[in-house]
Amino acid sequence: MLISQILDDAETIRVVARNGGKTRIINGARSVYSLAMEAARTGVGLVALIERKGLGETIDLDAAYKKGRLLSPINHPDPAHLHLTGTGLTHLGSAATRDSMHKKLSTDGEEELTDSMKMFRMGLEGGKPAKGQIGVQPEWFYKGNGTMAVAPGAALLSPAFAKDAGEEPEVAGIYVIGDDGAPFRVGFTLSNEFSDHVTERVNYLFLAHSKLRNAAFGPEILIGDLPADIRGSSRIYRNNEVLWEKPFLSGEANMSHTIANLEHHHFKYAAFRQPGDVHVHMFGTATLSFADGIKTEAGDVFEIEAKDFGLPLRNPLEIEQPVKVAVKAL
C-alpha cells in the first residue's frame, strides 16, 4: 500500500491511499502524522487502521502533482520536531564515488586508504550482523529539521555560498516516536538527499557543512517491508531535455548494512526517541551526477523514480540570494 497527502481546493489536508488500484481518500484521517500516531497508540497496524477507517472519494494523484497540490508525505505540526538525518557509505557501489572525492597521497606517492574506504570496509565486515546482534555503526549526518523539508514539485534551494548543488537518490525510512519513546516505522519513501559535493571534497571534515541543505522526499510512502532489490533511475532535466541519467540500486541486496542495523544506530540516542517526533532517515546511495562531472544550474529539474514507490520525486533547483548575517549583542 502507498499513502500520501495532498491539499484539496479548500486548502484542507487529505490523506490518500492506493493498493494497486485507484487513489482514494482515507476517511477521517487528518494527516499522515495523526494517522501514524493513532496506529502507534492503539497498537493497530497502519494498513489495518486504514482499512478500518475505509476509503472514500477517488483522487487523481497525477493531476494533483501537476497542480502543485502534493505535500511531503509526512510532516509535523511543529517543524522543529521533524528531523532530517542520513547515513552514507552503506551501498555496495558507494565507496568508489566517495573515495575518488577524498583521495589523498602519502609522502612516497603511494595512495593511502582514505577514511571513506576504511568506513566502507567496516560496513562490509560488520554491517550485517546476525539477528539480535548489533553491527558496526555507519557514517551518520544531520541535515536539519522540518523547515528544510521540501515538498514534491517544490524547489530545492541551494545557498548562495554553496559550491555545488547535487542530487543524491536514496530510500528513506519514515518514523514516528510513540508516547513511551518507542520508534515506529511508518514505511519507506524516495528521497533526494541534496548536498554540496564540492565543499565535501575540499576536506572530509566539511561533510557536516555540505549536508546542511534542503531535502525532498516522497511523493508516496510504501507501507510494509522494504524490497530487497530496488532498481530506480535518477535523472536531471535542463530546458526540458535529459542532461544526465543513471540507474541506482538500493535495498539490502545492494547494501553493506541491514536496515535494522542502520535504524539501531540512529535511535540508540535518547535525543532521537522524544515522544511525538518525526524522523526521516536516509539510507545512502551509490549514484551521483557529480561523480560524472555534472555541474547543476538554476532551473534544472531532478527526477528520482523506482516503481516500488509510485510516483517519481521531482524538484527544480533554485539558488538563494546572498544573505549577510551580523550578530548583535544584547
CSV table of C-alpha atoms in Angstrom, one decimal:
chain,number,residue,atom,x,y,z
A,1,MET,CA,0.0,0.0,0.0
A,2,LEU,CA,1.1,3.5,-0.8
A,3,ILE,CA,0.0,6.6,1.1
A,4,SER,CA,0.5,10.3,0.6
A,5,GLN,CA,-1.2,13.6,1.4
A,6,ILE,CA,-2.5,16.5,-0.7
A,7,LEU,CA,-4.1,19.8,-0.3
A,8,ASP,CA,-7.6,19.9,-1.7
A,9,ASP,CA,-9.2,23.0,-3.2
A,10,ALA,CA,-10.3,24.2,0.2
A,11,GLU,CA,-6.7,24.0,1.5
A,12,THR,CA,-7.5,21.0,3.7
A,13,ILE,CA,-5.1,18.2,4.0
A,14,ARG,CA,-6.4,14.9,2.6
A,15,VAL,CA,-4.6,11.6,3.3
A,16,VAL,CA,-4.9,9.2,0.3
A,17,ALA,CA,-4.0,5.6,-0.3
A,18,ARG,CA,-3.8,3.2,-3.2
A,19,ASN,CA,-3.1,-0.5,-3.3
A,20,GLY,CA,-2.7,-1.5,-6.9
A,21,GLY,CA,-5.8,0.4,-7.9
A,22,LYS,CA,-7.3,3.9,-7.8
A,23,THR,CA,-6.2,6.5,-5.2
A,24,ARG,CA,-8.8,7.2,-2.6
A,25,ILE,CA,-9.2,9.5,0.4
A,26,ILE,CA,-8.8,7.7,3.8
A,27,ASN,CA,-11.9,8.6,5.8
A,28,GLY,CA,-11.3,10.6,8.9
A,29,ALA,CA,-7.6,10.9,8.5
A,30,ARG,CA,-6.4,14.5,9.2
A,31,SER,CA,-2.8,13.9,8.2
A,32,VAL,CA,-0.3,11.0,7.8
A,33,TYR,CA,1.2,12.1,11.1
A,34,SER,CA,-2.0,11.9,13.0
A,35,LEU,CA,-2.8,8.5,11.4
A,36,ALA,CA,0.6,7.1,12.3
A,37,MET,CA,0.4,8.3,15.9
A,38,GLU,CA,-3.1,6.8,16.2
A,39,ALA,CA,-1.7,3.5,15.0
A,40,ALA,CA,1.2,3.7,17.5
A,41,ARG,CA,-1.2,4.5,20.4
A,42,THR,CA,-3.8,1.8,19.6
A,43,GLY,CA,-1.4,-0.9,18.6
A,44,VAL,CA,-3.2,-1.4,15.3
A,45,GLY,CA,-1.1,-1.9,12.2
A,46,LEU,CA,-1.2,1.0,9.8
A,47,VAL,CA,-2.8,-1.0,6.9
A,48,ALA,CA,-5.4,-2.4,9.3
A,49,LEU,CA,-6.2,1.0,10.7
A,50,ILE,CA,-6.6,2.4,7.1
A,51,GLU,CA,-8.9,-0.5,6.2
A,52,ARG,CA,-10.9,0.1,9.4
A,53,LYS,CA,-11.4,3.7,8.6
A,54,GLY,CA,-12.3,2.9,5.0
A,55,LEU,CA,-11.6,4.6,1.7
A,56,GLY,CA,-13.8,7.3,0.1
A,57,GLU,CA,-13.7,9.6,-2.8
A,58,THR,CA,-11.3,8.9,-5.7
A,59,ILE,CA,-8.4,11.3,-6.3
A,60,ASP,CA,-6.4,11.9,-9.5
A,61,LEU,CA,-2.9,12.0,-7.8
A,62,ASP,CA,-1.1,12.8,-11.1
A,63,ALA,CA,-3.3,15.8,-11.6
A,64,ALA,CA,-2.8,17.0,-8.0
A,65,TYR,CA,1.0,16.7,-8.6
A,66,LYS,CA,0.8,18.8,-11.7
A,67,LYS,CA,-1.2,21.4,-9.9
A,68,GLY,CA,1.4,21.6,-7.1
A,69,ARG,CA,-1.0,20.2,-4.5
A,70,LEU,CA,1.1,17.3,-3.2
A,71,LEU,CA,2.6,17.8,0.2
A,72,SER,CA,5.6,16.0,1.7
A,73,PRO,CA,4.1,12.6,2.6
A,74,ILE,CA,4.5,13.3,6.3
A,75,ASN,CA,5.1,16.5,8.3
A,76,HIS,CA,4.8,17.6,11.9
A,77,PRO,CA,2.6,20.4,13.3
A,78,ASP,CA,5.8,21.9,14.7
A,79,PRO,CA,8.6,21.6,12.0
A,80,ALA,CA,11.2,21.7,14.8
A,81,HIS,CA,10.1,18.2,15.7
A,82,LEU,CA,10.8,16.7,12.4
A,83,HIS,CA,14.4,15.5,12.0
A,84,LEU,CA,16.2,15.0,8.6
A,85,THR,CA,19.1,12.7,9.0
A,86,GLY,CA,21.0,10.2,7.0
A,87,THR,CA,23.8,7.7,6.7
A,88,GLY,CA,26.4,7.2,4.0
A,89,LEU,CA,28.8,4.5,2.6
A,90,THR,CA,26.1,1.9,3.1
A,91,HIS,CA,25.7,0.7,-0.5
A,92,LEU,CA,28.0,-1.8,-2.3
A,93,GLY,CA,28.8,0.6,-5.1
A,94,SER,CA,29.2,3.7,-2.9
A,95,ALA,CA,32.8,3.5,-2.0
A,96,ALA,CA,34.3,4.3,-5.4
A,97,THR,CA,32.4,7.5,-5.7
A,98,ARG,CA,33.2,8.8,-2.3
A,99,ASP,CA,36.8,7.5,-2.4
A,100,SER,CA,37.5,9.5,-5.6
A,101,MET,CA,36.3,12.6,-3.8
A,102,HIS,CA,38.5,12.1,-0.8
A,103,LYS,CA,41.7,10.6,-2.4
A,104,LYS,CA,45.0,11.5,-0.7
A,105,LEU,CA,48.6,10.6,-1.4
A,106,SER,CA,51.2,9.6,1.1
A,107,THR,CA,54.7,11.2,1.1
A,108,ASP,CA,56.2,8.5,-1.0
A,109,GLY,CA,53.5,8.9,-3.7
A,110,GLU,CA,51.5,5.8,-2.9
A,111,GLU,CA,47.8,6.0,-2.2
A,112,GLU,CA,46.7,5.6,1.4
A,113,LEU,CA,43.4,4.1,2.4
A,114,THR,CA,41.0,7.0,2.8
A,115,ASP,CA,38.7,7.4,5.7
A,116,SER,CA,35.8,6.7,3.2
A,117,MET,CA,37.4,3.3,2.3
A,118,LYS,CA,38.0,2.5,5.9
A,119,MET,CA,34.4,3.2,6.8
A,120,PHE,CA,33.2,1.2,3.8
A,121,ARG,CA,35.3,-1.7,4.7
A,122,MET,CA,33.9,-1.6,8.3
A,123,GLY,CA,30.4,-1.9,6.8
A,124,LEU,CA,31.3,-4.8,4.6
A,125,GLU,CA,32.8,-6.7,7.5
A,126,GLY,CA,30.2,-5.8,10.2
A,127,GLY,CA,27.2,-4.1,8.8
A,128,LYS,CA,25.0,-7.2,8.5
A,129,PRO,CA,25.1,-8.8,11.9
A,130,ALA,CA,23.2,-12.0,12.9
A,131,LYS,CA,19.7,-11.4,14.0
A,132,GLY,CA,19.6,-10.0,17.5
A,133,GLN,CA,23.2,-8.8,17.3
A,134,ILE,CA,24.5,-5.2,16.9
A,135,GLY,CA,26.7,-4.4,13.9
A,136,VAL,CA,29.2,-1.7,13.2
A,137,GLN,CA,27.9,1.8,13.3
A,138,PRO,CA,27.8,3.7,9.9
A,139,GLU,CA,28.7,7.2,8.9
A,140,TRP,CA,25.9,9.5,10.1
A,141,PHE,CA,24.9,13.1,9.4
A,142,TYR,CA,22.3,15.7,10.2
A,143,LYS,CA,20.5,17.7,7.5
A,144,GLY,CA,18.1,19.9,9.5
A,145,ASN,CA,14.6,19.9,10.8
A,146,GLY,CA,11.2,20.2,9.1
A,147,THR,CA,11.9,23.7,7.9
A,148,MET,CA,14.4,22.2,5.5
A,149,ALA,CA,12.0,19.7,4.0
A,150,VAL,CA,10.8,20.4,0.5
A,151,ALA,CA,7.5,19.0,-0.9
A,152,PRO,CA,7.5,17.0,-4.2
A,153,GLY,CA,7.4,19.5,-7.0
A,154,ALA,CA,8.7,22.4,-4.9
A,155,ALA,CA,12.1,24.0,-5.4
A,156,LEU,CA,15.3,22.8,-3.7
A,157,LEU,CA,17.0,26.0,-2.6
A,158,SER,CA,20.8,26.0,-2.7
A,159,PRO,CA,22.5,28.7,-0.6
A,160,ALA,CA,24.3,31.4,-2.5
A,161,PHE,CA,27.6,30.4,-0.7
A,162,ALA,CA,27.3,26.7,-1.8
A,163,LYS,CA,30.0,25.4,-4.2
A,164,ASP,CA,27.7,22.7,-5.6
A,165,ALA,CA,24.0,21.7,-5.7
A,166,GLY,CA,23.8,18.0,-6.4
A,167,GLU,CA,21.2,15.3,-6.0
A,168,GLU,CA,21.5,12.0,-4.1
A,169,PRO,CA,18.8,9.5,-4.9
A,170,GLU,CA,18.0,7.5,-1.8
A,171,VAL,CA,15.5,5.5,0.1
A,172,ALA,CA,14.4,7.0,3.4
A,173,GLY,CA,12.7,5.4,6.4
A,174,ILE,CA,9.8,7.4,7.9
A,175,TYR,CA,9.3,7.1,11.7
A,176,VAL,CA,7.2,8.5,14.5
A,177,ILE,CA,8.1,8.2,18.2
A,178,GLY,CA,5.4,6.8,20.4
A,179,ASP,CA,4.3,8.3,23.7
A,180,ASP,CA,6.6,5.9,25.6
A,181,GLY,CA,9.6,6.8,23.4
A,182,ALA,CA,9.5,3.7,21.2
A,183,PRO,CA,10.2,4.3,17.5
A,184,PHE,CA,7.6,3.1,15.0
A,185,ARG,CA,8.3,2.8,11.3
A,186,VAL,CA,5.6,4.3,9.1
A,187,GLY,CA,7.2,3.0,5.9
A,188,PHE,CA,9.7,3.9,3.2
A,189,THR,CA,9.9,6.6,0.5
A,190,LEU,CA,12.1,8.0,-2.1
A,191,SER,CA,14.3,10.9,-1.2
A,192,ASN,CA,16.7,13.5,-2.7
A,193,GLU,CA,19.4,14.0,-0.1
A,194,PHE,CA,20.5,17.2,-1.7
A,195,SER,CA,24.2,18.0,-0.9
A,196,ASP,CA,27.2,20.2,-1.7
A,197,HIS,CA,29.8,17.7,-3.0
A,198,VAL,CA,32.5,20.3,-3.9
A,199,THR,CA,32.5,21.5,-0.3
A,200,GLU,CA,32.7,17.9,1.0
A,201,ARG,CA,35.6,17.2,-1.4
A,202,VAL,CA,37.7,20.1,0.0
A,203,ASN,CA,38.1,18.3,3.3
A,204,TYR,CA,36.1,15.4,4.7
A,205,LEU,CA,35.7,17.4,7.9
A,206,PHE,CA,33.4,19.7,5.8
A,207,LEU,CA,30.9,16.9,5.4
A,208,ALA,CA,28.7,18.4,8.1
A,209,HIS,CA,28.6,21.7,6.2
A,210,SER,CA,27.8,20.0,2.9
A,211,LYS,CA,24.8,18.2,4.3
A,212,LEU,CA,23.0,21.2,5.9
A,213,ARG,CA,20.8,21.7,2.9
A,214,ASN,CA,17.2,21.1,1.8
A,215,ALA,CA,15.9,17.6,1.3
A,216,ALA,CA,12.9,16.3,-0.6
A,217,PHE,CA,11.1,13.1,0.0
A,218,GLY,CA,8.0,11.3,-1.4
A,219,PRO,CA,5.6,11.7,-3.0
A,220,GLU,CA,4.3,8.4,-1.6
A,221,ILE,CA,5.2,6.2,1.4
A,222,LEU,CA,5.4,2.5,0.9
A,223,ILE,CA,3.9,0.7,3.9
A,224,GLY,CA,5.4,-2.6,4.8
A,225,ASP,CA,8.8,-4.3,4.2
A,226,LEU,CA,11.4,-2.7,2.0
A,227,PRO,CA,12.0,-4.7,-1.1
A,228,ALA,CA,15.4,-6.4,-1.0
A,229,ASP,CA,16.4,-5.3,-4.6
A,230,ILE,CA,15.3,-1.8,-5.6
A,231,ARG,CA,16.1,-0.6,-9.1
A,232,GLY,CA,15.4,3.0,-10.0
A,233,SER,CA,16.5,5.8,-12.2
A,234,SER,CA,17.9,9.3,-11.3
A,235,ARG,CA,18.0,12.0,-14.0
A,236,ILE,CA,18.4,15.7,-14.4
A,237,TYR,CA,16.5,17.8,-16.9
A,238,ARG,CA,17.7,21.0,-18.4
A,239,ASN,CA,15.5,23.0,-20.7
A,240,ASN,CA,13.1,20.1,-20.8
A,241,GLU,CA,15.7,17.7,-22.1
A,242,VAL,CA,17.6,15.0,-20.2
A,243,LEU,CA,21.0,16.3,-19.3
A,244,TRP,CA,22.1,13.2,-17.3
A,245,GLU,CA,20.5,9.9,-16.4
A,246,LYS,CA,21.8,6.8,-14.5
A,247,PRO,CA,20.2,3.8,-12.7
A,248,PHE,CA,20.5,3.4,-9.0
A,249,LEU,CA,20.2,0.4,-6.8
A,250,SER,CA,19.1,0.1,-3.2
A,251,GLY,CA,17.5,-2.4,-0.8
A,252,GLU,CA,19.5,-4.8,1.4
A,253,ALA,CA,20.6,-6.9,-1.5
A,254,ASN,CA,22.7,-3.9,-2.7
A,255,MET,CA,23.8,-2.7,0.7
A,256,SER,CA,26.6,-3.4,3.1
A,257,HIS,CA,24.3,-2.7,6.1
A,258,THR,CA,20.9,-4.1,7.1
A,259,ILE,CA,18.1,-1.6,7.6
A,260,ALA,CA,17.8,-2.8,11.2
A,261,ASN,CA,21.4,-2.0,11.9
A,262,LEU,CA,21.1,1.5,10.5
A,263,GLU,CA,17.9,2.1,12.5
A,264,HIS,CA,19.5,0.9,15.7
A,265,HIS,CA,22.5,3.2,15.4
A,266,HIS,CA,20.2,6.2,14.8
A,267,PHE,CA,17.6,5.5,17.5
A,268,LYS,CA,20.2,4.4,20.1
A,269,TYR,CA,20.4,8.1,21.0
A,270,ALA,CA,17.8,9.2,23.5
A,271,ALA,CA,17.6,12.6,21.8
A,272,PHE,CA,16.0,10.8,18.8
A,273,ARG,CA,13.4,9.0,20.9
A,274,GLN,CA,11.4,12.0,22.1
A,275,PRO,CA,7.6,11.3,22.1
A,276,GLY,CA,5.7,12.6,19.2
A,277,ASP,CA,8.7,13.4,17.0
A,278,VAL,CA,9.0,12.5,13.3
A,279,HIS,CA,12.2,11.2,11.7
A,280,VAL,CA,13.1,11.0,8.0
A,281,HIS,CA,16.3,8.9,7.9
A,282,MET,CA,18.0,8.5,4.5
A,283,PHE,CA,19.9,5.3,3.9
A,284,GLY,CA,22.6,6.4,1.4
A,285,THR,CA,23.3,6.0,-2.3
A,286,ALA,CA,25.9,4.9,-4.8
A,287,THR,CA,24.8,7.2,-7.7
A,288,LEU,CA,25.8,10.9,-8.1
A,289,SER,CA,25.7,13.1,-11.2
A,290,PHE,CA,28.6,15.0,-9.6
A,291,ALA,CA,30.8,11.9,-10.0
A,292,ASP,CA,30.2,12.1,-13.7
A,293,GLY,CA,31.3,15.7,-13.9
A,294,ILE,CA,27.8,17.3,-14.0
A,295,LYS,CA,27.5,20.9,-12.6
A,296,THR,CA,23.9,21.7,-12.0
A,297,GLU,CA,22.3,25.1,-12.7
A,298,ALA,CA,19.3,27.0,-11.5
A,299,GLY,CA,16.3,25.8,-13.4
A,300,ASP,CA,17.5,22.2,-13.7
A,301,VAL,CA,14.9,19.6,-12.5
A,302,PHE,CA,15.9,16.5,-10.5
A,303,GLU,CA,13.8,13.4,-11.0
A,304,ILE,CA,14.1,10.2,-9.0
A,305,GLU,CA,11.9,7.2,-9.6
A,306,ALA,CA,11.6,3.5,-8.6
A,307,LYS,CA,8.5,1.5,-9.4
A,308,ASP,CA,8.1,0.2,-5.9
A,309,PHE,CA,7.4,3.8,-4.6
A,310,GLY,CA,4.7,5.0,-7.0
A,311,LEU,CA,5.1,8.5,-8.5
A,312,PRO,CA,8.6,9.9,-9.2
A,313,LEU,CA,10.1,12.6,-7.0
A,314,ARG,CA,10.6,15.8,-9.0
A,315,ASN,CA,12.1,19.1,-7.8
A,316,PRO,CA,13.6,22.1,-9.6
A,317,LEU,CA,16.7,23.8,-8.4
A,318,GLU,CA,16.8,27.4,-7.3
A,319,ILE,CA,19.8,29.4,-6.0
A,320,GLU,CA,19.1,31.6,-3.0
A,321,GLN,CA,20.1,35.2,-2.8
A,322,PRO,CA,23.2,36.0,-0.7
A,323,VAL,CA,22.4,36.8,2.9
A,324,LYS,CA,24.7,38.8,5.1
A,325,VAL,CA,24.4,37.8,8.8
A,326,ALA,CA,25.5,40.1,11.6
A,327,VAL,CA,25.1,39.1,15.2
A,328,LYS,CA,24.0,41.8,17.7
A,329,ALA,CA,24.9,41.9,21.3
A,330,LEU,CA,22.0,42.1,23.8
